[in-house]
PDB file of C-alpha atoms in Angstrom:
ATOM      1  CA  MET A1394       8.580 -51.656  13.208  1.00  0.00           C
ATOM      2  CA  PRO A1395      10.194 -53.438  16.218  1.00  0.00           C
ATOM      3  CA  ILE A1396       8.064 -53.410  19.371  1.00  0.00           C
ATOM      4  CA  PRO A1397       8.763 -54.550  22.944  1.00  0.00           C
ATOM      5  CA  PRO A1398       8.128 -58.221  23.827  1.00  0.00           C
ATOM      6  CA  GLY A1399       5.455 -57.260  26.302  1.00  0.00           C
ATOM      7  CA  LEU A1400       3.477 -55.471  23.635  1.00  0.00           C
ATOM      8  CA  VAL A1401       3.917 -58.443  21.298  1.00  0.00           C
ATOM      9  CA  GLN A1402       2.318 -60.724  23.894  1.00  0.00           C
ATOM     10  CA  LEU A1403      -0.608 -58.335  24.335  1.00  0.00           C
ATOM     11  CA  LEU A1404      -1.197 -58.101  20.590  1.00  0.00           C
ATOM     12  CA  ARG A1405      -0.996 -61.876  20.129  1.00  0.00           C
ATOM     13  CA  ARG A1406      -3.460 -62.396  22.955  1.00  0.00           C
ATOM     14  CA  HIS A1407      -5.793 -59.850  21.326  1.00  0.00           C
ATOM     15  CA  LEU A1408      -5.507 -61.608  17.952  1.00  0.00           C
ATOM     16  CA  ASP A1409      -6.198 -65.014  19.458  1.00  0.00           C
ATOM     17  CA  GLU A1410      -9.318 -63.730  21.189  1.00  0.00           C
ATOM     18  CA  TYR A1411     -10.755 -61.293  18.638  1.00  0.00           C
ATOM     19  CA  GLY A1412      -8.951 -61.867  15.328  1.00  0.00           C
ATOM     20  CA  THR A1413      -9.073 -59.146  12.669  1.00  0.00           C
ATOM     21  CA  THR A1414     -11.782 -57.590  10.518  1.00  0.00           C
ATOM     22  CA  GLN A1415     -12.366 -58.677   6.925  1.00  0.00           C
ATOM     23  CA  ASP A1416     -10.134 -55.865   5.644  1.00  0.00           C
ATOM     24  CA  GLY A1417      -7.326 -56.709   8.092  1.00  0.00           C
ATOM     25  CA  ARG A1418      -7.900 -54.121  10.820  1.00  0.00           C
ATOM     26  CA  LEU A1419      -6.686 -55.104  14.274  1.00  0.00           C
ATOM     27  CA  PHE A1420      -9.159 -53.027  16.284  1.00  0.00           C
ATOM     28  CA  ARG A1421     -12.840 -52.553  15.589  1.00  0.00           C
ATOM     29  CA  ALA A1422     -15.816 -50.652  16.924  1.00  0.00           C
ATOM     30  CA  VAL A1423     -19.407 -51.844  17.244  1.00  0.00           C
ATOM     31  CA  ARG A1424     -20.537 -54.108  14.356  1.00  0.00           C
ATOM     32  CA  ASP A1425     -16.977 -54.178  12.954  1.00  0.00           C
ATOM     33  CA  GLY A1426     -17.031 -50.432  12.363  1.00  0.00           C
ATOM     34  CA  ARG A1427     -13.958 -48.232  12.398  1.00  0.00           C
ATOM     35  CA  VAL A1428     -12.520 -46.969  15.664  1.00  0.00           C
ATOM     36  CA  ARG A1429     -12.518 -43.189  15.666  1.00  0.00           C
ATOM     37  CA  SER A1430      -9.386 -41.254  16.598  1.00  0.00           C
ATOM     38  CA  THR A1431     -11.176 -39.816  19.631  1.00  0.00           C
ATOM     39  CA  GLU A1432     -11.817 -43.342  20.905  1.00  0.00           C
ATOM     40  CA  TYR A1433      -8.150 -44.241  20.426  1.00  0.00           C
ATOM     41  CA  THR A1434      -7.235 -41.172  22.478  1.00  0.00           C
ATOM     42  CA  GLU A1435      -9.667 -42.056  25.259  1.00  0.00           C
ATOM     43  CA  VAL A1436      -8.358 -45.624  25.504  1.00  0.00           C
ATOM     44  CA  TRP A1437      -4.749 -44.445  25.434  1.00  0.00           C
ATOM     45  CA  GLN A1438      -5.343 -41.903  28.208  1.00  0.00           C
ATOM     46  CA  GLU A1439      -7.074 -44.502  30.361  1.00  0.00           C
ATOM     47  CA  GLY A1440      -4.281 -47.009  29.767  1.00  0.00           C
ATOM     48  CA  GLN A1441      -1.691 -44.376  30.569  1.00  0.00           C
ATOM     49  CA  ARG A1442      -3.453 -43.540  33.822  1.00  0.00           C
ATOM     50  CA  ARG A1443      -3.581 -47.187  34.886  1.00  0.00           C
ATOM     51  CA  ALA A1444       0.050 -47.798  33.946  1.00  0.00           C
ATOM     52  CA  VAL A1445       1.258 -44.804  35.932  1.00  0.00           C
ATOM     53  CA  SER A1446      -0.876 -45.864  38.935  1.00  0.00           C
ATOM     54  CA  ALA A1447       0.505 -49.401  38.814  1.00  0.00           C
ATOM     55  CA  LEU A1448       4.055 -48.100  38.524  1.00  0.00           C
ATOM     56  CA  ALA A1449       3.565 -45.850  41.545  1.00  0.00           C
ATOM     57  CA  VAL A1450       2.395 -48.834  43.603  1.00  0.00           C
ATOM     58  CA  GLN A1451       5.366 -50.974  42.542  1.00  0.00           C
ATOM     59  CA  VAL A1452       8.047 -48.413  43.318  1.00  0.00           C
ATOM     60  CA  ARG A1453       6.512 -46.960  46.511  1.00  0.00           C
ATOM     61  CA  PRO A1454       8.908 -47.745  49.429  1.00  0.00           C
ATOM     62  CA  ARG A1455       7.512 -50.120  52.062  1.00  0.00           C
ATOM     63  CA  SER A1456       8.617 -48.284  55.195  1.00  0.00           C
ATOM     64  CA  PRO A1457       6.714 -48.338  58.479  1.00  0.00           C
ATOM     65  CA  PRO A1458       4.882 -45.163  59.502  1.00  0.00           C
ATOM     66  CA  GLY A1459       7.206 -42.537  60.872  1.00  0.00           C
ATOM     67  CA  ALA A1460      10.329 -44.277  59.623  1.00  0.00           C
ATOM     68  CA  THR A1461      12.828 -42.533  57.449  1.00  0.00           C
ATOM     69  CA  VAL A1462      12.558 -43.141  53.744  1.00  0.00           C
ATOM     70  CA  THR A1463      15.387 -45.500  52.896  1.00  0.00           C
ATOM     71  CA  GLY A1464      13.997 -47.049  49.708  1.00  0.00           C
ATOM     72  CA  TRP A1465      14.403 -44.066  47.418  1.00  0.00           C
ATOM     73  CA  PRO A1466      18.150 -44.442  46.894  1.00  0.00           C
ATOM     74  CA  LYS A1467      17.480 -47.968  45.671  1.00  0.00           C
ATOM     75  CA  LEU A1468      14.695 -46.616  43.470  1.00  0.00           C
ATOM     76  CA  ALA A1469      17.097 -44.095  41.981  1.00  0.00           C
ATOM     77  CA  ARG A1470      19.443 -46.943  41.066  1.00  0.00           C
ATOM     78  CA  MET A1471      16.692 -48.905  39.250  1.00  0.00           C
ATOM     79  CA  ASP A1472      17.145 -49.718  35.556  1.00  0.00           C
ATOM     80  CA  TRP A1473      14.404 -47.638  34.018  1.00  0.00           C
ATOM     81  CA  LEU A1474      15.386 -48.386  30.416  1.00  0.00           C
ATOM     82  CA  PRO A1475      13.135 -51.491  29.883  1.00  0.00           C
ATOM     83  CA  LEU A1476      10.108 -49.718  31.307  1.00  0.00           C
ATOM     84  CA  LEU A1477      10.693 -46.577  29.298  1.00  0.00           C
ATOM     85  CA  SER A1478      11.316 -48.650  26.154  1.00  0.00           C
ATOM     86  CA  THR A1479       8.022 -50.462  26.669  1.00  0.00           C
ATOM     87  CA  LEU A1480       6.105 -47.227  27.151  1.00  0.00           C
ATOM     88  CA  ALA A1481       7.807 -45.607  24.161  1.00  0.00           C
ATOM     89  CA  GLY A1482       7.174 -48.655  21.988  1.00  0.00           C
ATOM     90  CA  ALA A1483       3.504 -48.710  22.933  1.00  0.00           C
ATOM     91  CA  ALA A1484       3.160 -45.006  22.214  1.00  0.00           C
ATOM     92  CA  ILE A1485       4.894 -45.325  18.834  1.00  0.00           C
ATOM     93  CA  GLY A1486       2.750 -48.318  17.917  1.00  0.00           C
ATOM     94  CA  ILE A1487      -0.476 -46.524  18.719  1.00  0.00           C
ATOM     95  CA  VAL A1488       0.551 -43.348  16.891  1.00  0.00           C
ATOM     96  CA  ALA A1489       1.667 -45.343  13.851  1.00  0.00           C
ATOM     97  CA  THR A1490      -1.647 -47.203  13.815  1.00  0.00           C
ATOM     98  CA  LEU A1491      -3.583 -43.944  14.047  1.00  0.00           C
ATOM     99  CA  ILE A1492      -1.627 -42.390  11.194  1.00  0.00           C
ATOM    100  CA  ALA A1493      -2.010 -45.469   8.980  1.00  0.00           C
ATOM    101  CA  ASP A1494      -5.750 -45.688   9.671  1.00  0.00           C
ATOM    102  CA  ARG A1495      -6.257 -41.986   9.015  1.00  0.00           C
ATOM    103  CA  ASN A1496      -4.386 -42.167   5.696  1.00  0.00           C
ATOM    104  CA  ARG A1497      -6.359 -45.257   4.658  1.00  0.00           C
ATOM    105  CA  TRP A1498      -9.653 -43.611   5.560  1.00  0.00           C
ATOM    106  CA  LYS A1499      -8.756 -40.520   3.525  1.00  0.00           C
ATOM    107  CA  HIS A1500      -7.803 -42.690   0.541  1.00  0.00           C
ATOM    108  CA  GLU A1501     -11.047 -44.635   0.792  1.00  0.00           C
ATOM    109  CA  ASP A1502     -13.052 -41.398   1.073  1.00  0.00           C
ATOM    110  CA  VAL A1503     -11.472 -40.120  -2.159  1.00  0.00           C
ATOM    111  CA  LYS A1504     -12.217 -43.386  -3.966  1.00  0.00           C
ATOM    112  CA  GLU A1505     -15.818 -43.369  -2.730  1.00  0.00           C
ATOM    113  CA  ALA A1506     -16.287 -39.765  -3.892  1.00  0.00           C
ATOM    114  CA  LEU A1507     -14.976 -40.688  -7.351  1.00  0.00           C
ATOM    115  CA  ARG A1508     -17.325 -43.680  -7.549  1.00  0.00           C
ATOM    116  CA  LEU A1509     -20.252 -41.466  -6.592  1.00  0.00           C
ATOM    117  CA  ARG A1510     -19.437 -38.875  -9.257  1.00  0.00           C
ATOM    118  CA  LEU A1511     -18.948 -41.600 -11.864  1.00  0.00           C
ATOM    119  CA  ASP A1512     -22.446 -42.937 -11.127  1.00  0.00           C
ATOM    120  CA  ILE A1513     -23.955 -39.451 -11.347  1.00  0.00           C
ATOM    121  CA  TYR A1514     -22.120 -38.617 -14.588  1.00  0.00           C
ATOM    122  CA  THR A1515     -23.165 -41.912 -16.164  1.00  0.00           C
ATOM    123  CA  GLN A1516     -26.789 -41.360 -15.190  1.00  0.00           C
ATOM    124  CA  TYR A1517     -26.798 -37.831 -16.607  1.00  0.00           C
ATOM    125  CA  THR A1518     -25.115 -38.614 -19.938  1.00  0.00           C
ATOM    126  CA  THR A1519     -27.366 -41.649 -20.452  1.00  0.00           C
ATOM    127  CA  THR A1520     -30.481 -39.609 -19.663  1.00  0.00           C
ATOM    128  CA  VAL A1521     -29.375 -36.898 -22.083  1.00  0.00           C
ATOM    129  CA  LYS A1522     -28.841 -39.392 -24.889  1.00  0.00           C
ATOM    130  CA  VAL A1523     -32.145 -41.223 -24.384  1.00  0.00           C
ATOM    131  CA  LEU A1524     -34.099 -37.965 -24.121  1.00  0.00           C
ATOM    132  CA  GLY A1525     -32.610 -36.689 -27.388  1.00  0.00           C
ATOM    133  CA  GLU A1526     -33.617 -39.878 -29.187  1.00  0.00           C
ATOM    134  CA  THR A1527     -37.127 -39.678 -27.723  1.00  0.00           C
ATOM    135  CA  LEU A1528     -37.670 -36.052 -28.685  1.00  0.00           C
ATOM    136  CA  ARG A1529     -36.633 -36.651 -32.277  1.00  0.00           C
ATOM    137  CA  ALA A1530     -38.796 -39.772 -32.565  1.00  0.00           C
ATOM    138  CA  LEU A1531     -41.840 -37.891 -31.266  1.00  0.00           C
ATOM    139  CA  ALA A1532     -41.190 -34.961 -33.583  1.00  0.00           C
ATOM    140  CA  GLU A1533     -41.091 -37.266 -36.610  1.00  0.00           C
ATOM    141  CA  ARG A1534     -44.278 -39.107 -35.621  1.00  0.00           C
ATOM    142  CA  GLU A1535     -47.675 -38.124 -36.959  1.00  0.00           C
ATOM    143  CA  HIS A1536     -50.001 -36.609 -34.337  1.00  0.00           C
ATOM    144  CA  PRO A1537     -53.738 -35.881 -34.604  1.00  0.00           C
ATOM    145  CA  SER A1538     -53.083 -32.242 -33.766  1.00  0.00           C
ATOM    146  CA  GLY A1539     -50.366 -29.819 -32.814  1.00  0.00           C
ATOM    147  CA  ASP A1540     -51.644 -29.736 -29.250  1.00  0.00           C
ATOM    148  CA  GLU A1541     -51.272 -33.487 -28.874  1.00  0.00           C
ATOM    149  CA  ARG A1542     -47.789 -33.301 -30.355  1.00  0.00           C
ATOM    150  CA  ALA A1543     -46.861 -30.586 -27.859  1.00  0.00           C
ATOM    151  CA  LEU A1544     -48.347 -32.600 -24.984  1.00  0.00           C
ATOM    152  CA  ALA A1545     -46.376 -35.707 -25.947  1.00  0.00           C
ATOM    153  CA  LEU A1546     -43.120 -33.753 -26.142  1.00  0.00           C
ATOM    154  CA  ARG A1547     -43.668 -32.047 -22.790  1.00  0.00           C
ATOM    155  CA  GLU A1548     -44.494 -35.355 -21.107  1.00  0.00           C
ATOM    156  CA  ALA A1549     -41.415 -36.997 -22.608  1.00  0.00           C
ATOM    157  CA  PHE A1550     -39.186 -34.228 -21.283  1.00  0.00           C
ATOM    158  CA  ARG A1551     -40.809 -34.326 -17.861  1.00  0.00           C
ATOM    159  CA  ASP A1552     -40.757 -38.124 -17.529  1.00  0.00           C
ATOM    160  CA  SER A1553     -37.213 -38.583 -18.821  1.00  0.00           C
ATOM    161  CA  GLY A1554     -35.676 -38.110 -15.377  1.00  0.00           C
ATOM    162  CA  ILE A1555     -33.375 -35.351 -16.570  1.00  0.00           C
ATOM    163  CA  ALA A1556     -34.612 -32.979 -13.872  1.00  0.00           C
ATOM    164  CA  ILE A1557     -33.566 -35.388 -11.100  1.00  0.00           C
ATOM    165  CA  ALA A1558     -30.284 -36.197 -12.828  1.00  0.00           C
ATOM    166  CA  SER A1559     -29.603 -32.468 -13.157  1.00  0.00           C
ATOM    167  CA  GLU A1560     -30.285 -31.864  -9.461  1.00  0.00           C
ATOM    168  CA  ARG A1561     -27.818 -34.599  -8.529  1.00  0.00           C
ATOM    169  CA  MET A1562     -25.223 -32.888 -10.699  1.00  0.00           C
ATOM    170  CA  TRP A1563     -25.835 -29.574  -8.935  1.00  0.00           C
ATOM    171  CA  LEU A1564     -25.374 -31.242  -5.544  1.00  0.00           C
ATOM    172  CA  ILE A1565     -22.263 -33.328  -6.233  1.00  0.00           C
ATOM    173  CA  ALA A1566     -20.336 -32.195  -9.326  1.00  0.00           C
ATOM    174  CA  PRO A1567     -17.728 -29.399  -9.306  1.00  0.00           C
ATOM    175  CA  GLN A1568     -18.688 -26.023 -10.732  1.00  0.00           C
ATOM    176  CA  PRO A1569     -17.264 -26.447 -14.281  1.00  0.00           C
ATOM    177  CA  VAL A1570     -19.098 -29.756 -14.761  1.00  0.00           C
ATOM    178  CA  VAL A1571     -22.327 -28.292 -13.375  1.00  0.00           C
ATOM    179  CA  GLU A1572     -22.170 -25.376 -15.809  1.00  0.00           C
ATOM    180  CA  ALA A1573     -21.462 -27.693 -18.754  1.00  0.00           C
ATOM    181  CA  SER A1574     -24.287 -30.068 -17.833  1.00  0.00           C
ATOM    182  CA  ASN A1575     -26.654 -27.131 -17.408  1.00  0.00           C
ATOM    183  CA  SER A1576     -25.730 -25.961 -20.916  1.00  0.00           C
ATOM    184  CA  VAL A1577     -26.652 -29.413 -22.287  1.00  0.00           C
ATOM    185  CA  PHE A1578     -29.942 -29.296 -20.377  1.00  0.00           C
ATOM    186  CA  HIS A1579     -30.919 -25.967 -21.942  1.00  0.00           C
ATOM    187  CA  CYS A1580     -29.910 -27.180 -25.406  1.00  0.00           C
ATOM    188  CA  LEU A1581     -32.363 -30.063 -25.052  1.00  0.00           C
ATOM    189  CA  ARG A1582     -34.957 -27.672 -23.682  1.00  0.00           C
ATOM    190  CA  ARG A1583     -34.617 -25.489 -26.802  1.00  0.00           C
ATOM    191  CA  ILE A1584     -34.859 -28.554 -29.064  1.00  0.00           C
ATOM    192  CA  CYS A1585     -38.054 -29.641 -27.305  1.00  0.00           C
ATOM    193  CA  ASP A1586     -39.562 -26.143 -27.399  1.00  0.00           C
ATOM    194  CA  GLY A1587     -38.719 -25.854 -31.092  1.00  0.00           C
ATOM    195  CA  TYR A1588     -40.551 -29.072 -31.912  1.00  0.00           C
ATOM    196  CA  ILE A1589     -43.489 -27.924 -29.779  1.00  0.00           C
ATOM    197  CA  ASP A1590     -43.641 -24.692 -31.791  1.00  0.00           C
ATOM    198  CA  GLY A1591     -43.761 -26.709 -34.998  1.00  0.00           C
ATOM    199  CA  THR A1592     -40.145 -26.702 -36.137  1.00  0.00           C
ATOM    200  CA  ALA A1593     -39.546 -29.497 -38.642  1.00  0.00           C
ATOM    201  CA  VAL A1594     -36.957 -32.104 -37.814  1.00  0.00           C
ATOM    202  CA  SER A1595     -35.098 -31.440 -41.082  1.00  0.00           C
ATOM    203  CA  SER A1596     -35.159 -27.644 -40.809  1.00  0.00           C
ATOM    204  CA  PRO A1597     -32.012 -25.497 -40.490  1.00  0.00           C
ATOM    205  CA  GLU A1598     -33.231 -24.304 -37.078  1.00  0.00           C
ATOM    206  CA  SER A1599     -33.423 -27.855 -35.779  1.00  0.00           C
ATOM    207  CA  ARG A1600     -30.047 -28.648 -37.298  1.00  0.00           C
ATOM    208  CA  ALA A1601     -28.431 -25.679 -35.517  1.00  0.00           C
ATOM    209  CA  ARG A1602     -29.939 -26.693 -32.179  1.00  0.00           C
ATOM    210  CA  TRP A1603     -28.639 -30.251 -32.513  1.00  0.00           C
ATOM    211  CA  GLU A1604     -25.197 -28.944 -33.411  1.00  0.00           C
ATOM    212  CA  ALA A1605     -25.157 -26.744 -30.309  1.00  0.00           C
ATOM    213  CA  ARG A1606     -26.255 -29.694 -28.200  1.00  0.00           C
ATOM    214  CA  GLY A1607     -23.470 -31.876 -29.627  1.00  0.00           C
ATOM    215  CA  LYS A1608     -20.795 -29.283 -28.845  1.00  0.00           C
ATOM    216  CA  ALA A1609     -22.132 -28.756 -25.320  1.00  0.00           C
ATOM    217  CA  ALA A1610     -22.222 -32.510 -24.658  1.00  0.00           C
ATOM    218  CA  ALA A1611     -18.648 -32.936 -25.929  1.00  0.00           C
ATOM    219  CA  LYS A1612     -17.407 -30.214 -23.581  1.00  0.00           C
ATOM    220  CA  MET A1613     -19.364 -31.708 -20.690  1.00  0.00           C
ATOM    221  CA  ARG A1614     -17.858 -35.167 -21.194  1.00  0.00           C
ATOM    222  CA  GLN A1615     -14.369 -33.705 -21.432  1.00  0.00           C
ATOM    223  CA  LEU A1616     -14.787 -31.937 -18.079  1.00  0.00           C
ATOM    224  CA  MET A1617     -16.248 -35.079 -16.519  1.00  0.00           C
ATOM    225  CA  ARG A1618     -13.265 -37.146 -17.650  1.00  0.00           C
ATOM    226  CA  GLU A1619     -10.854 -34.555 -16.280  1.00  0.00           C
ATOM    227  CA  ASP A1620     -12.660 -34.572 -12.951  1.00  0.00           C
ATOM    228  CA  LEU A1621     -12.452 -38.370 -12.804  1.00  0.00           C
ATOM    229  CA  GLY A1622      -8.760 -38.324 -13.660  1.00  0.00           C
ATOM    230  CA  VAL A1623      -9.270 -39.985 -17.053  1.00  0.00           C
ATOM    231  CA  GLY A1624      -7.279 -38.972 -20.129  1.00  0.00           C
ATOM    232  CA  PRO A1625      -8.837 -37.150 -23.105  1.00  0.00           C
ATOM    233  CA  LEU A1626     -10.783 -39.013 -25.774  1.00  0.00           C
ATOM    234  CA  THR A1627      -9.065 -39.646 -29.096  1.00  0.00           C
ATOM    235  CA  GLU A1628     -12.403 -39.830 -30.923  1.00  0.00           C
ATOM    236  CA  ARG A1629     -15.367 -37.454 -30.902  1.00  0.00           C
ATOM    237  CA  HIS A1630     -18.357 -38.881 -29.060  1.00  0.00           C
ATOM    238  CA  SER A1631     -21.042 -36.271 -29.796  1.00  0.00           C
ATOM    239  CA  PRO A1632     -21.811 -35.832 -33.523  1.00  0.00           C
ATOM    240  CA  LEU A1633     -21.934 -32.365 -34.982  1.00  0.00           C
ATOM    241  CA  LEU A1634     -22.987 -31.060 -38.402  1.00  0.00           C
ATOM    242  CA  ASN A1635     -21.951 -34.039 -40.502  1.00  0.00           C
ATOM    243  CA  ASP A1636     -23.993 -36.361 -38.317  1.00  0.00           C
ATOM    244  CA  TYR A1637     -27.112 -34.201 -38.360  1.00  0.00           C
ATOM    245  CA  ASN A1638     -29.174 -36.811 -40.167  1.00  0.00           C
ATOM    246  CA  ASN A1639     -28.781 -39.091 -37.134  1.00  0.00           C
ATOM    247  CA  PRO A1640     -28.955 -36.881 -34.037  1.00  0.00           C
ATOM    248  CA  GLY A1641     -30.266 -39.774 -31.988  1.00  0.00           C
ATOM    249  CA  ALA A1642     -26.714 -41.149 -31.977  1.00  0.00           C
ATOM    250  CA  GLN A1643     -25.635 -38.012 -30.183  1.00  0.00           C
TER     251      GLN A1643
END
């Protein structure tokens, strides 16, 4: 965008003295932070006030007290176009900078939100997988008593971190993903409770619970991918009935 020569000189002087930030921004706040739009407005209003004051001093006629004003006709014949062009160019430059910065900030906010959700989704799906493997391994292990078996399963569920991962989902994820992740949580809860009650790993009841968990996890991952703007999977991630003999891979 073309700008007046006077503004070019000011910008070059600013660059020589202050340079730019690491990401190429011309203006910066404290500790290289971003300049807020309100601060731009305050600086612009102050600059406008000073410019108008200086202009009034320059064009004020120098007539002695009591004399007739003879300078105004000359003032009316002044070429105002350069001055108005400079003011218009400065205003356009500032507005363009504000719009570009605002659009860049919005884009960066969207990218940061996606990165945050990706981290939360990865933590939750990993926790779900590890917890499923742990529950099955504990259920297959020999325990001195049923009470000790139940205690080991409860501690594994509690210490898995799934409660914290679930809370993060409730705080950040959109409603469909939250509902799907909550369904997976309760599937694992039913698997754990079934093993605590003495359900055998190879029983039809256990098989049905693992199948329900696999379907819920598949739906959850699909919704997560849609939320992240990723295309659908061409292969099934969560095993169902045919993979029952290896639910840890779910």
